[in-house]
Short mmCIF file of C-alpha atoms in Angstrom, two decimals:
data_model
loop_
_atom_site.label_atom_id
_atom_site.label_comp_id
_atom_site.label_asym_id
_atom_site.label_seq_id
_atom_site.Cartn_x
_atom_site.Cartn_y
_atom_site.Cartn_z
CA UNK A 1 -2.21 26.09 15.10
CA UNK A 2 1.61 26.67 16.30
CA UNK A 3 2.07 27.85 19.64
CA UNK A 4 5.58 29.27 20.68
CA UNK A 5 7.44 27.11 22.99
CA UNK A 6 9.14 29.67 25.92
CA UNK A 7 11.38 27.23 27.25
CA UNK A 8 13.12 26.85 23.53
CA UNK A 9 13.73 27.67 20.32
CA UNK A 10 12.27 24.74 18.99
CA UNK A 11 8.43 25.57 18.20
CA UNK A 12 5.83 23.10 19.30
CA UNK A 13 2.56 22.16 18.11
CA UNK A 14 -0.33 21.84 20.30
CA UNK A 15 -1.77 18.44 18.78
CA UNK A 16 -4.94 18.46 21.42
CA UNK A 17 -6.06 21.43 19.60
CA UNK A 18 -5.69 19.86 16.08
CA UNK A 19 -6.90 17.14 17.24
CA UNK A 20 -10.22 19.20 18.28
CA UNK A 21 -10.27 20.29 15.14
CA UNK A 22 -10.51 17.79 13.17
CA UNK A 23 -12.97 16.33 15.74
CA UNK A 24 -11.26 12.75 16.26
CA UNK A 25 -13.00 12.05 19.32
CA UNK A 26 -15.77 11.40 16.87
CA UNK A 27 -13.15 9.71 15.02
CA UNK A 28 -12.28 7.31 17.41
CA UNK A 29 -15.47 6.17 18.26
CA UNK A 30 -16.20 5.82 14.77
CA UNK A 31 -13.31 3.38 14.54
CA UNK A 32 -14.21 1.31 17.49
CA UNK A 33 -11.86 2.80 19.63
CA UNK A 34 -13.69 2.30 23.40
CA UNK A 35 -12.65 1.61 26.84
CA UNK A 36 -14.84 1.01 29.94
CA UNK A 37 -12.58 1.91 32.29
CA UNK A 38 -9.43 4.22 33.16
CA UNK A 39 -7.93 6.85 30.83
CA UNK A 40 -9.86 7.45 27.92
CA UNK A 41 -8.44 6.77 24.13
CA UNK A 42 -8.36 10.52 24.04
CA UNK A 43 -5.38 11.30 26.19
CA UNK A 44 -3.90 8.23 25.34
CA UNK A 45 -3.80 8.58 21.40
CA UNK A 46 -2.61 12.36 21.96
CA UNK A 47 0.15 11.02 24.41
CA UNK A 48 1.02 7.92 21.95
CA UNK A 49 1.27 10.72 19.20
CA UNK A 50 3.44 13.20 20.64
CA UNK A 51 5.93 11.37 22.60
CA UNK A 52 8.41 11.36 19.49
CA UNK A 53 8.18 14.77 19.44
CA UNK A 54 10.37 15.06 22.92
CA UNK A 55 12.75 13.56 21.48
CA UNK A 56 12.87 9.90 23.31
CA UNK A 57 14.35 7.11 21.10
CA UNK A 58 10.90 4.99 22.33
CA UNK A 59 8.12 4.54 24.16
CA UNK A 60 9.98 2.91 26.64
CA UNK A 61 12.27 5.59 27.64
CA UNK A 62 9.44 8.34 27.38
CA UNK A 63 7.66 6.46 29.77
CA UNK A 64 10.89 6.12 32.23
CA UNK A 65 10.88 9.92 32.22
CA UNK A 66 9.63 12.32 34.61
CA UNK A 67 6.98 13.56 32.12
CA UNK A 68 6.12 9.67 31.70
CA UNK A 69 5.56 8.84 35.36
CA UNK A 70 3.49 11.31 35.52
CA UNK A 71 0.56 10.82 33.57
CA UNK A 72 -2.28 9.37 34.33
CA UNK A 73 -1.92 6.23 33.26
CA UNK A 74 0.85 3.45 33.13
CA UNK A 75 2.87 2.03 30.21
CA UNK A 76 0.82 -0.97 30.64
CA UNK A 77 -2.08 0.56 29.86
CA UNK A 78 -0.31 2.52 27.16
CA UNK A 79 1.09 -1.15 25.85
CA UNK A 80 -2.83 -2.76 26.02
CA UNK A 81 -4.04 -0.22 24.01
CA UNK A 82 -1.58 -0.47 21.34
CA UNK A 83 -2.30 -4.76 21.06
CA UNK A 84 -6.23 -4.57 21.19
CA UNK A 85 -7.57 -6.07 18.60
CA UNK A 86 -11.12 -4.60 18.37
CA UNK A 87 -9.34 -1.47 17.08
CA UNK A 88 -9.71 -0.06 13.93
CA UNK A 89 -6.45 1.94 13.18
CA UNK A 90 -6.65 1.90 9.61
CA UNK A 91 -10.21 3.44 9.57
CA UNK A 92 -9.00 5.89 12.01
CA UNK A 93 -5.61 6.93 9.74
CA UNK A 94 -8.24 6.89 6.64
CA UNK A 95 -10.80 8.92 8.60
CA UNK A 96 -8.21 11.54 9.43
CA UNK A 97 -6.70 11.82 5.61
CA UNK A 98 -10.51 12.30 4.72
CA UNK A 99 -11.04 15.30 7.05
CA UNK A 100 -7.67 16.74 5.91
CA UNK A 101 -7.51 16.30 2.21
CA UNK A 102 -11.70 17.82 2.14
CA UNK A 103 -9.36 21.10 4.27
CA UNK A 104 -6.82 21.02 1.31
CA UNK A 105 -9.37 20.68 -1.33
CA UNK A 106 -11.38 23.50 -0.22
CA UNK A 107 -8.44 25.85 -0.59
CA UNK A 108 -7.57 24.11 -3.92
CA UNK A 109 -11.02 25.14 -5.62
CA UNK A 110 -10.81 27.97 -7.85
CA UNK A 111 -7.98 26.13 -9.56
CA UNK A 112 -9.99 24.36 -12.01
CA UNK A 113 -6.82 22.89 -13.72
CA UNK A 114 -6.49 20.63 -10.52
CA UNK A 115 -5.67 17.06 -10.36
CA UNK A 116 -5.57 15.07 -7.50
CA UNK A 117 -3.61 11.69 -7.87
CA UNK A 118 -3.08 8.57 -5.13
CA UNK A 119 -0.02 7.48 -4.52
CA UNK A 120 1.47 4.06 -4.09
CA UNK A 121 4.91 2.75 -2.51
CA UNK A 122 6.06 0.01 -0.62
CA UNK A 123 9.21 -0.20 2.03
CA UNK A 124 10.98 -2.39 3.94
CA UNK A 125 10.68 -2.21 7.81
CA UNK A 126 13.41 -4.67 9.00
CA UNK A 127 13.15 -6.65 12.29
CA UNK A 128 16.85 -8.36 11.71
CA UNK A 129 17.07 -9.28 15.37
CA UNK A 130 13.31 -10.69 15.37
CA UNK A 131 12.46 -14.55 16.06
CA UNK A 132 9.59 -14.46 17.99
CA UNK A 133 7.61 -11.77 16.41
CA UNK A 134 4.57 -12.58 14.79
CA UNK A 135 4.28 -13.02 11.03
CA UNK A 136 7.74 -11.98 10.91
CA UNK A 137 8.88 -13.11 7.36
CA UNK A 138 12.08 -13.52 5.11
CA UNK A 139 11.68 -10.79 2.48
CA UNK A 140 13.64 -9.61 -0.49
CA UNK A 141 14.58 -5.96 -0.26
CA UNK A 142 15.08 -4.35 -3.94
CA UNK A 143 16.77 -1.28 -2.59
CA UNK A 144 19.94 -3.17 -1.46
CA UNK A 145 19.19 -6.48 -3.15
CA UNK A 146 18.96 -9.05 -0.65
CA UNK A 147 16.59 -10.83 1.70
CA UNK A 148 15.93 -9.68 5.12
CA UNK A 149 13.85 -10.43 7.82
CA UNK A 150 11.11 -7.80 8.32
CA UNK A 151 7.79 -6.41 7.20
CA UNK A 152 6.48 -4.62 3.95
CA UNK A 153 4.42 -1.03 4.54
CA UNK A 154 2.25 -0.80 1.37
CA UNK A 155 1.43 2.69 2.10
CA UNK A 156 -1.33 4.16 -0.34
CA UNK A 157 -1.44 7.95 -0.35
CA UNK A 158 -2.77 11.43 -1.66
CA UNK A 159 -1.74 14.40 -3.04
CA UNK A 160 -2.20 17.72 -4.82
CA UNK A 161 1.49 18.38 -6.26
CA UNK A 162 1.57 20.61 -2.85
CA UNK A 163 1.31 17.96 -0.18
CA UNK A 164 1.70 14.63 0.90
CA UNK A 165 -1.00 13.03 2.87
CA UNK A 166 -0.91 8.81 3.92
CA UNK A 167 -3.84 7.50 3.14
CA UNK A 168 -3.88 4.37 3.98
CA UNK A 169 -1.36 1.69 5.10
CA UNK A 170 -0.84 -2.39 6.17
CA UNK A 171 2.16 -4.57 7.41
CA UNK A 172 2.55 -7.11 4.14
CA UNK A 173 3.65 -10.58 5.33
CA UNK A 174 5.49 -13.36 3.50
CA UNK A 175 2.05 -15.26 1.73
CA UNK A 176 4.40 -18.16 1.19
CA UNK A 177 4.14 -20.31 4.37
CA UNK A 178 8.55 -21.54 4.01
CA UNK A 179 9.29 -17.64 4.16
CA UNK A 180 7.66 -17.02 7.81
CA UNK A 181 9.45 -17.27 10.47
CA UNK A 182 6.52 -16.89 12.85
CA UNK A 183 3.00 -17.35 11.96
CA UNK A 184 0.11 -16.29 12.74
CA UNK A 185 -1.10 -16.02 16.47
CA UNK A 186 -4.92 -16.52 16.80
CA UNK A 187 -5.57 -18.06 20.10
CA UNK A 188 -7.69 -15.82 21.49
CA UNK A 189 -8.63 -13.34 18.78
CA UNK A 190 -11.88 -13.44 17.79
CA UNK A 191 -12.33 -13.93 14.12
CA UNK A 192 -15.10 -11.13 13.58
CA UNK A 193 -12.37 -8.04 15.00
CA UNK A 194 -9.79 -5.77 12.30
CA UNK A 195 -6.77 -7.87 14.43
CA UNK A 196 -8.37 -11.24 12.61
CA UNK A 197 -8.43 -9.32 9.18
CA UNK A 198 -5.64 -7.68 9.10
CA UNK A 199 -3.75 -11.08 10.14
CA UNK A 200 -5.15 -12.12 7.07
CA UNK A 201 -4.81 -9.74 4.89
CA UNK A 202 -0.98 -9.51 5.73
CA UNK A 203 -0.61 -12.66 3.93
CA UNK A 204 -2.58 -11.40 0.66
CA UNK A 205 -0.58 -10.57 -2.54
CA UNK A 206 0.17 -6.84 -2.61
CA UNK A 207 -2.06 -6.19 -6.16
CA UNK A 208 -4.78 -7.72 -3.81
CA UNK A 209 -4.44 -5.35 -0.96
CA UNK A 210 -3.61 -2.54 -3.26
CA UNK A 211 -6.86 -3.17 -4.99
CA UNK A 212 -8.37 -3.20 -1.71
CA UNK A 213 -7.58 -0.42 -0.12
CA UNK A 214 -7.79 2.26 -3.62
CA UNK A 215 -11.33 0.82 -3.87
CA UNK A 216 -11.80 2.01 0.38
CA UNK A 217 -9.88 4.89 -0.21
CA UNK A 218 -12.03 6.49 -3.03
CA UNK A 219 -15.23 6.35 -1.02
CA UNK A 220 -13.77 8.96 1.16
CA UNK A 221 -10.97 11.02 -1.21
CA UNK A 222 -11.06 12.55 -4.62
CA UNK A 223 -9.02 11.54 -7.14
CA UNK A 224 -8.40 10.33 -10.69
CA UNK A 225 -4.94 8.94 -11.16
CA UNK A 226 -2.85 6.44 -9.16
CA UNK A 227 0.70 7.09 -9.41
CA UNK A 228 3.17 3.51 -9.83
CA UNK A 229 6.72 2.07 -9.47
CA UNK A 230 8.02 -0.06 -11.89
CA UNK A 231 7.53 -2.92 -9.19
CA UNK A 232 3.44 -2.30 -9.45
CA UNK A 233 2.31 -2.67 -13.21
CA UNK A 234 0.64 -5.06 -14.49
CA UNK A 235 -2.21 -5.34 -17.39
CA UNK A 236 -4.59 -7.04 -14.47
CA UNK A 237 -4.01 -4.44 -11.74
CA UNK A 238 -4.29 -1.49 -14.28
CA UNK A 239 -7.84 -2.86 -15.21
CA UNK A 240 -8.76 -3.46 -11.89
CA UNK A 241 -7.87 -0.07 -11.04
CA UNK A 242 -9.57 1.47 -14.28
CA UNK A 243 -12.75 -0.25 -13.60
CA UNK A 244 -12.71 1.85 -10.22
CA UNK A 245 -12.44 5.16 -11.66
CA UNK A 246 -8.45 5.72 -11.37
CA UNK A 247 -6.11 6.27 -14.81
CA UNK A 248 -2.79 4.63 -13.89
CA UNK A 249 0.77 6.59 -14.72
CA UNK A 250 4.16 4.30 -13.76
CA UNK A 251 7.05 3.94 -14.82
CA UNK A 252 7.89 0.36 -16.33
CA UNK A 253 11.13 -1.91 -16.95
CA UNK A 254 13.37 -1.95 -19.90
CA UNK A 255 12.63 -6.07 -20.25
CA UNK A 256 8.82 -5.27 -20.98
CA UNK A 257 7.40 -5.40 -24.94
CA UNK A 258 4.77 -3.71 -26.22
CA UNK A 259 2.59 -3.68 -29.46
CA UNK A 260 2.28 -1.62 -32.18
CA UNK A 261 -1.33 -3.00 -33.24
CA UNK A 262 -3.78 -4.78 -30.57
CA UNK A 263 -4.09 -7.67 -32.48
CA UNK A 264 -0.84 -8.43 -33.86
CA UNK A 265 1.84 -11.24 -33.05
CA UNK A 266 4.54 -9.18 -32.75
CA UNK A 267 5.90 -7.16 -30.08
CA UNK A 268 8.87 -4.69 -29.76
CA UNK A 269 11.28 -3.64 -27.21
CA UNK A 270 11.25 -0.47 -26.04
CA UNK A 271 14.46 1.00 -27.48
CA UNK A 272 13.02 -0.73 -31.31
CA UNK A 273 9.64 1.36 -30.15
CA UNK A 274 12.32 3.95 -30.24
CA UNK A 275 13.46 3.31 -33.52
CA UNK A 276 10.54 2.77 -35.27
CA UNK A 277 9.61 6.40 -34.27
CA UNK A 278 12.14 7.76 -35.17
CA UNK A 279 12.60 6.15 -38.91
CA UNK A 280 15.49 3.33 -37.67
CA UNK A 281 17.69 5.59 -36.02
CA UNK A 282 17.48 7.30 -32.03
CA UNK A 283 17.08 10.99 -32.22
CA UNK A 284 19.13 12.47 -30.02
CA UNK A 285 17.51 15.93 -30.37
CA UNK A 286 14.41 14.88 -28.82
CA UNK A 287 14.22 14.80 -25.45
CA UNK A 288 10.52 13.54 -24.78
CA UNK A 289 9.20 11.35 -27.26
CA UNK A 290 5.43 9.30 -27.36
CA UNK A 291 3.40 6.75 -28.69
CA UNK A 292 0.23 4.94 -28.08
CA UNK A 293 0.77 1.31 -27.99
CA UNK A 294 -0.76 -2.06 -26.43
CA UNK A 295 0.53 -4.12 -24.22
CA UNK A 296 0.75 -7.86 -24.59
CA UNK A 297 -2.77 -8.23 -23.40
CA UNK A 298 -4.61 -5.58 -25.53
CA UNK A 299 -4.19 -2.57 -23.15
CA UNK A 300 -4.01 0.30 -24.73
CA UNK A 301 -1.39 2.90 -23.29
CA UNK A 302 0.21 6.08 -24.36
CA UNK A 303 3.91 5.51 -23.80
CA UNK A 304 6.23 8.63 -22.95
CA UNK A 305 9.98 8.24 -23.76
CA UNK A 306 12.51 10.47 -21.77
CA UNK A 307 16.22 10.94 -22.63
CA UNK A 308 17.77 10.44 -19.54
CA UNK A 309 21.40 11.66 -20.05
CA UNK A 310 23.53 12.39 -23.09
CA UNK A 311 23.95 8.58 -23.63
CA UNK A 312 21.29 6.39 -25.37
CA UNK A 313 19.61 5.84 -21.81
CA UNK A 314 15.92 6.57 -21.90
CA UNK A 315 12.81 6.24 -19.58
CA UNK A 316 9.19 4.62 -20.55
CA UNK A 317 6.28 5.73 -18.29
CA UNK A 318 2.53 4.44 -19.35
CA UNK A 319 -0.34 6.44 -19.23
CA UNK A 320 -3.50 4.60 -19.37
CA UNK A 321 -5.16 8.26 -20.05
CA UNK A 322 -4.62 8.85 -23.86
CA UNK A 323 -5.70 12.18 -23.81
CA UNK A 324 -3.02 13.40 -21.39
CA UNK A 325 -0.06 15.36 -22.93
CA UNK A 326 3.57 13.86 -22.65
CA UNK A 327 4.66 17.21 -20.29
CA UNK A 328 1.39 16.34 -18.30
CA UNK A 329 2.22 12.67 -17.85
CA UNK A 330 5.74 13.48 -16.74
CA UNK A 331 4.12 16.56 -14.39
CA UNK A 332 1.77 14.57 -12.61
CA UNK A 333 4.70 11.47 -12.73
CA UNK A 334 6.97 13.70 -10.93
CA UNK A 335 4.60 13.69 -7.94
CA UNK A 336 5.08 10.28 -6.93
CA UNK A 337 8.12 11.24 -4.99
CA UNK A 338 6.46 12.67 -2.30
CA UNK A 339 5.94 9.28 -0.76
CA UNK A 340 9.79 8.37 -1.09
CA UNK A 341 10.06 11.48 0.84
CA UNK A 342 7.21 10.54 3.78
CA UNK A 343 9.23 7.36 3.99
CA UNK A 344 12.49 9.01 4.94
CA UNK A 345 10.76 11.45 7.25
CA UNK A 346 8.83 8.89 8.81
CA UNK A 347 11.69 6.55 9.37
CA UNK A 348 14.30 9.38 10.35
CA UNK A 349 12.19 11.21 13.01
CA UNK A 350 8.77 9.77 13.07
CA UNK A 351 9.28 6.67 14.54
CA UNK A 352 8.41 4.05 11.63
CA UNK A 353 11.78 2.53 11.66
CA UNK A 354 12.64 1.79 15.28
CA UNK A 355 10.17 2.70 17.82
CA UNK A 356 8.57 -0.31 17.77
CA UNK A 357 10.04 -3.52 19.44
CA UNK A 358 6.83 -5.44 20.21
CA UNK A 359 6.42 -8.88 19.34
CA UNK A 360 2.20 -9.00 18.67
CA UNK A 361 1.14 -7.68 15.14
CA UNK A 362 -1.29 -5.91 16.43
CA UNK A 363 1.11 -3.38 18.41
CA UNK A 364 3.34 -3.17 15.27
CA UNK A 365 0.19 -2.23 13.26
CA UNK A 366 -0.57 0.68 16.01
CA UNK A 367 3.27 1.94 15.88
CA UNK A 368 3.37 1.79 12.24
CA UNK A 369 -0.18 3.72 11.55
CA UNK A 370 0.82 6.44 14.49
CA UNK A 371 3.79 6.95 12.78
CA UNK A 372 1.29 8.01 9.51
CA UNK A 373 -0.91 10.09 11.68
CA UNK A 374 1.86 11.91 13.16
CA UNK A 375 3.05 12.76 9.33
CA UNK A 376 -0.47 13.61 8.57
CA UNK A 377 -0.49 16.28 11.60
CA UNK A 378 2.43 17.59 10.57
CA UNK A 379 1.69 18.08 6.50
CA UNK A 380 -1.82 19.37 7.76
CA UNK A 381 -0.37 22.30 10.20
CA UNK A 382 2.44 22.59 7.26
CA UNK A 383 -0.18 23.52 4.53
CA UNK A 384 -1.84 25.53 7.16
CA UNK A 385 1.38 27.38 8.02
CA UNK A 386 1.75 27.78 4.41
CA UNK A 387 -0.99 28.76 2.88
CA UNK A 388 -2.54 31.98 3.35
CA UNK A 389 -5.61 30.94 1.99
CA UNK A 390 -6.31 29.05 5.11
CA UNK A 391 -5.76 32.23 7.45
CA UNK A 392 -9.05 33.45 7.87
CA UNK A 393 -9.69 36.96 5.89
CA UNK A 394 -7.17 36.84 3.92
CA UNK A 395 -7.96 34.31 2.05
CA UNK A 396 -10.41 36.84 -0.06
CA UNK A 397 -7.73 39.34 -0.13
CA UNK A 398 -4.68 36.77 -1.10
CA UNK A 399 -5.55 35.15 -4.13
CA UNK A 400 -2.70 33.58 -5.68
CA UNK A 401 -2.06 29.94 -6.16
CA UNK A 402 0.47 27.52 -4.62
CA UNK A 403 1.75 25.47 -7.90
CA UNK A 404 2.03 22.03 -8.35
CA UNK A 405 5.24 20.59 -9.60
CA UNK A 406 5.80 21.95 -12.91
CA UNK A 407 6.96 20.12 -16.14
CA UNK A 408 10.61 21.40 -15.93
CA UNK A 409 10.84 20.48 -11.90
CA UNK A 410 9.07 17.34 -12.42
CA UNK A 411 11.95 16.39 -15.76
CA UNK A 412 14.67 18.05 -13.77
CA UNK A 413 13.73 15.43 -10.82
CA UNK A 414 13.75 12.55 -12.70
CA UNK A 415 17.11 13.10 -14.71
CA UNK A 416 19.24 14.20 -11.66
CA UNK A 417 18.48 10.42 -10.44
CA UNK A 418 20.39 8.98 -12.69
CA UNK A 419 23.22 7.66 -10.83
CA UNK A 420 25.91 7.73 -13.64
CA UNK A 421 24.47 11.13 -15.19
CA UNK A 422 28.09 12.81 -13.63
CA UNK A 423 29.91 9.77 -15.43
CA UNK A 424 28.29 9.86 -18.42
CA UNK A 425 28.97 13.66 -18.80
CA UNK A 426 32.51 13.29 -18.11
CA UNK A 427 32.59 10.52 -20.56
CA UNK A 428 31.40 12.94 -23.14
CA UNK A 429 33.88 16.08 -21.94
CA UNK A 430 30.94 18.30 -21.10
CA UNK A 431 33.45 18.27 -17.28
CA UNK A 432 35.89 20.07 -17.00
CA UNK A 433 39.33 17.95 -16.05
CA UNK A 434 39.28 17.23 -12.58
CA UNK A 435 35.54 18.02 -11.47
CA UNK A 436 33.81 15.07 -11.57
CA UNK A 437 33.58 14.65 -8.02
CA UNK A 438 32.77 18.01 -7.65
CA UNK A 439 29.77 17.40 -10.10
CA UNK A 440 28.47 14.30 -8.22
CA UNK A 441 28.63 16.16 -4.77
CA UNK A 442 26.05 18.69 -6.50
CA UNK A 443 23.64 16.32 -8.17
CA UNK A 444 23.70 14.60 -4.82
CA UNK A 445 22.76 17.80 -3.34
CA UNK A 446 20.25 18.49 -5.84
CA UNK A 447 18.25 15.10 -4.39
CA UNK A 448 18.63 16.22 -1.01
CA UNK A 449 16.84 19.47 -1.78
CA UNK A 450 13.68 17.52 -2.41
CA UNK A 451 13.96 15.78 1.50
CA UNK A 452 14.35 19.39 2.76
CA UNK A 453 10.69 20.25 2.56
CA UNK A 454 9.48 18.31 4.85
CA UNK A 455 12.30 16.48 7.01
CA UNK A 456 13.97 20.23 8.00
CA UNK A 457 10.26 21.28 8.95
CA UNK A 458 9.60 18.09 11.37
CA UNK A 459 13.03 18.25 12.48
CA UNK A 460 12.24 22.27 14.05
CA UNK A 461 9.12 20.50 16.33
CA UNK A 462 12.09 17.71 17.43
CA UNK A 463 12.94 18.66 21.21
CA UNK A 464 15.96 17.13 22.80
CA UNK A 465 14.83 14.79 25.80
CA UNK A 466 14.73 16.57 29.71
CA UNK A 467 16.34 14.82 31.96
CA UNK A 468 14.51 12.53 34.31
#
């Protein structure tokens, strides 16, 4: 898969030949990708795709290059592709997860222990400059707390505990009609093409959508868990998800109260859950305690308690599989912050945060699914790097297992994001005098360490740009 690059240290991948691989010529067709005339989608997809990878800030300037002018066909062309609406991209992303996940899962199958979970995110992908583009909305941004002006990526993915593969993914929309600053433009799209639907379905409530695409997504993928932000649960969008086959583990907020008994009146907090555990009194011994519980709707849950520092801080995640073990719960928990990790890789060097500057929503569809199918290229010839499973012979001769996050990683990961854990342990003298900063510069290195996977491995294919 990885050829050396003579001209640099950098190495480079040569995408044509995973792209023969994986056979997404068939692919394309497949997802309605056709032209009559001129370059085929081929070469253009493959160009579209690796033109990050040369390290131009855009499309733009890779086409004002020597290497640009010289293909054979124009940024026009390249531009018309990207805004046709008779294109399926999501099919096309979904097809290509399919045909890599079946690689993974092949390699995965004398573990018998294995669990394969989807994954579920959403993030911001701010336009603050935009006024004419279309369905361009005011939304409120959780990670900094204010409204901006922008898109949502609900991004549903997959993984093993090893990698991290997109899935599926849509631009989410203001659906209240005072919140867009641009609606809608369908003069001239024909209402039976993917541009009219996914117009539409950009200004669907996210359960919606998220029901939507877990019940596409596991026609084509195995797996038996979804894994949840706070942000996501809900009693109806568990049960939706439950009737399609998929347990639900999230994490939920400290304001939510939960039963003790399906049928009684009374509900309890989640530090009185606590209590009542623990005969009136917090155990500060314990440092993973559970219950099964209902919520105030008569779901029945396992709830998983986890001492988050030496304070009386703790975190809840629900399990709608009762038969899973606390450790297990946390485990397979732990996973969901691969996607947080795609995101930052896909917005540092992939090109989901600023390569597109289109003003048609079908264009900033294309940038924004490329940007996924670039990540899935690069997580497939990772794994294939990787694993020597995948190497031909060898795999009968190598036989041992690439783990999954274990219980002690997956705890360890969600205590060192704590943001006052350094505080609260200098509140309690377990610091020495003097070292607190200290102690914050190494939790804060301890979160970087779980970016380093990926984002140092994409950053080794990143070539500076040549010089026109």
């Amino acid at each position: 898969m990885i050829t050396k690059n003579s001209t640099s240290c950098n190495r480079a991948i040569s995408f044509e030949s995973i792209f023969t691989y994986i056979g997404v010529s068939t692919l394309l067709r497949k997802a309605k990708f056709v032209k009559r005339s001129g370059a085929d989608v081929f070469t253009i997809l493959t160009v579209l795709i690796t033109s990050v990878f040369k390290g131009y800030p855009n499309l733009y300037r890779f086409f004002e290059s020597t290497e640009g002018k010289s293909l054979p066909f124009s940024r026009d062309s390249a531009y018309r592709f990207l805004s046709n609406p008779s294109y399926d991209w999501q099919s096309l992303m979904l097809y290509m997860a399919s045909f890599i996940i079946s690689f993974i899962c092949k390699l995965n199958k004398d573990n018998k222990e294995q669990i394969n979970c989807l994954v579920v995110d959403d993030t911001m992908i701010e336009r603050c400059r935009g006024k004419k583009v279309e369905l361009l909305s005011r939304q409120f941004n959780h990670v900094i707390g204010k409204s901006v002006k922008g898109f949502t990526n609900l991004a549903l993915g997959w993984t093993d505990g090893v990698n991290y593969i997109p899935v599926l993914s849509y631009l989410i929309a203001s659906n209240r009609e005072n919140n867009l600053i641009r609606k809608a433009d369908t003069h001239g799209i024909d209402n039976r093409t993917t541009g009219a639907r996914r117009r539409k379905i950009a200004c669907t409530k996210k359960p919606e959508v998220l029901i939507s695409m877990c019940r596409r997504a596991i026609r084509e993928i195995p797996a038996s868990y979804i894994l949840m932000d706070s942000w996501f649960f809900s009693d109806y969008l568990v049960k939706k998800l439950k009737e399609l086959g998929l347990q639900s583990i999230c994490l939920v907020k400290r304001n939510l109260n939960f039963k003790l008994e399906k049928d009684s009146d009374k509900s309890f907090s989640q530090i009185n859950l606590l209590k009542h555990i623990n005969g009136g009194k917090l155990n500060k011994g314990n440092l993973i305690t559970s219950i099964i519980a209902y919520t105030n709707k008569g779901l029945r849950v396992r709830l998983v308690f986890i001492k988050a520092n030496v304070s009386k801080e703790w975190i809840c995640i629900v399990s709608t599989d009762l038969d899973l073990s606390p450790e297990k719960v946390i485990e397979l928990y732990g996973r969901r912050w691969s996607i947080e990790v795609a995101f930052k890789a896909q917005k540092s060097y992939l090109g989901l945060k600023n390569e597109c500057h289109a003003h048609d929503f079908d264009t900033c569809n294309a940038f924004m699914v490329i940007s996924n199918i670039r990540f899935q290229i690069m997580e497939f010839n990772r794994r294939h790097d990787n694993d020597p499973r995948s190497m031909g012979e060898l795999f009968y001769n190598i036989r041992s297992e690439l783990t999954a996050l274990t219980f002690a990683e997956a705890l360890e990961s969600l205590l060192n994001l704590i943001d006052d854990l350094a505080n609260s342990l200098d509140a309690a003298g377990c610091i020495r005098k003097g070292k607190l900063a200290k102690a914050k510069e190494v939790i804060a290195a301890k979160i970087s360490e779980w970016y380093s996977g990926i984002t140092d491995y994409i950053r080794m294919y990143i070539q500076l740009p040549q010089s026109s």
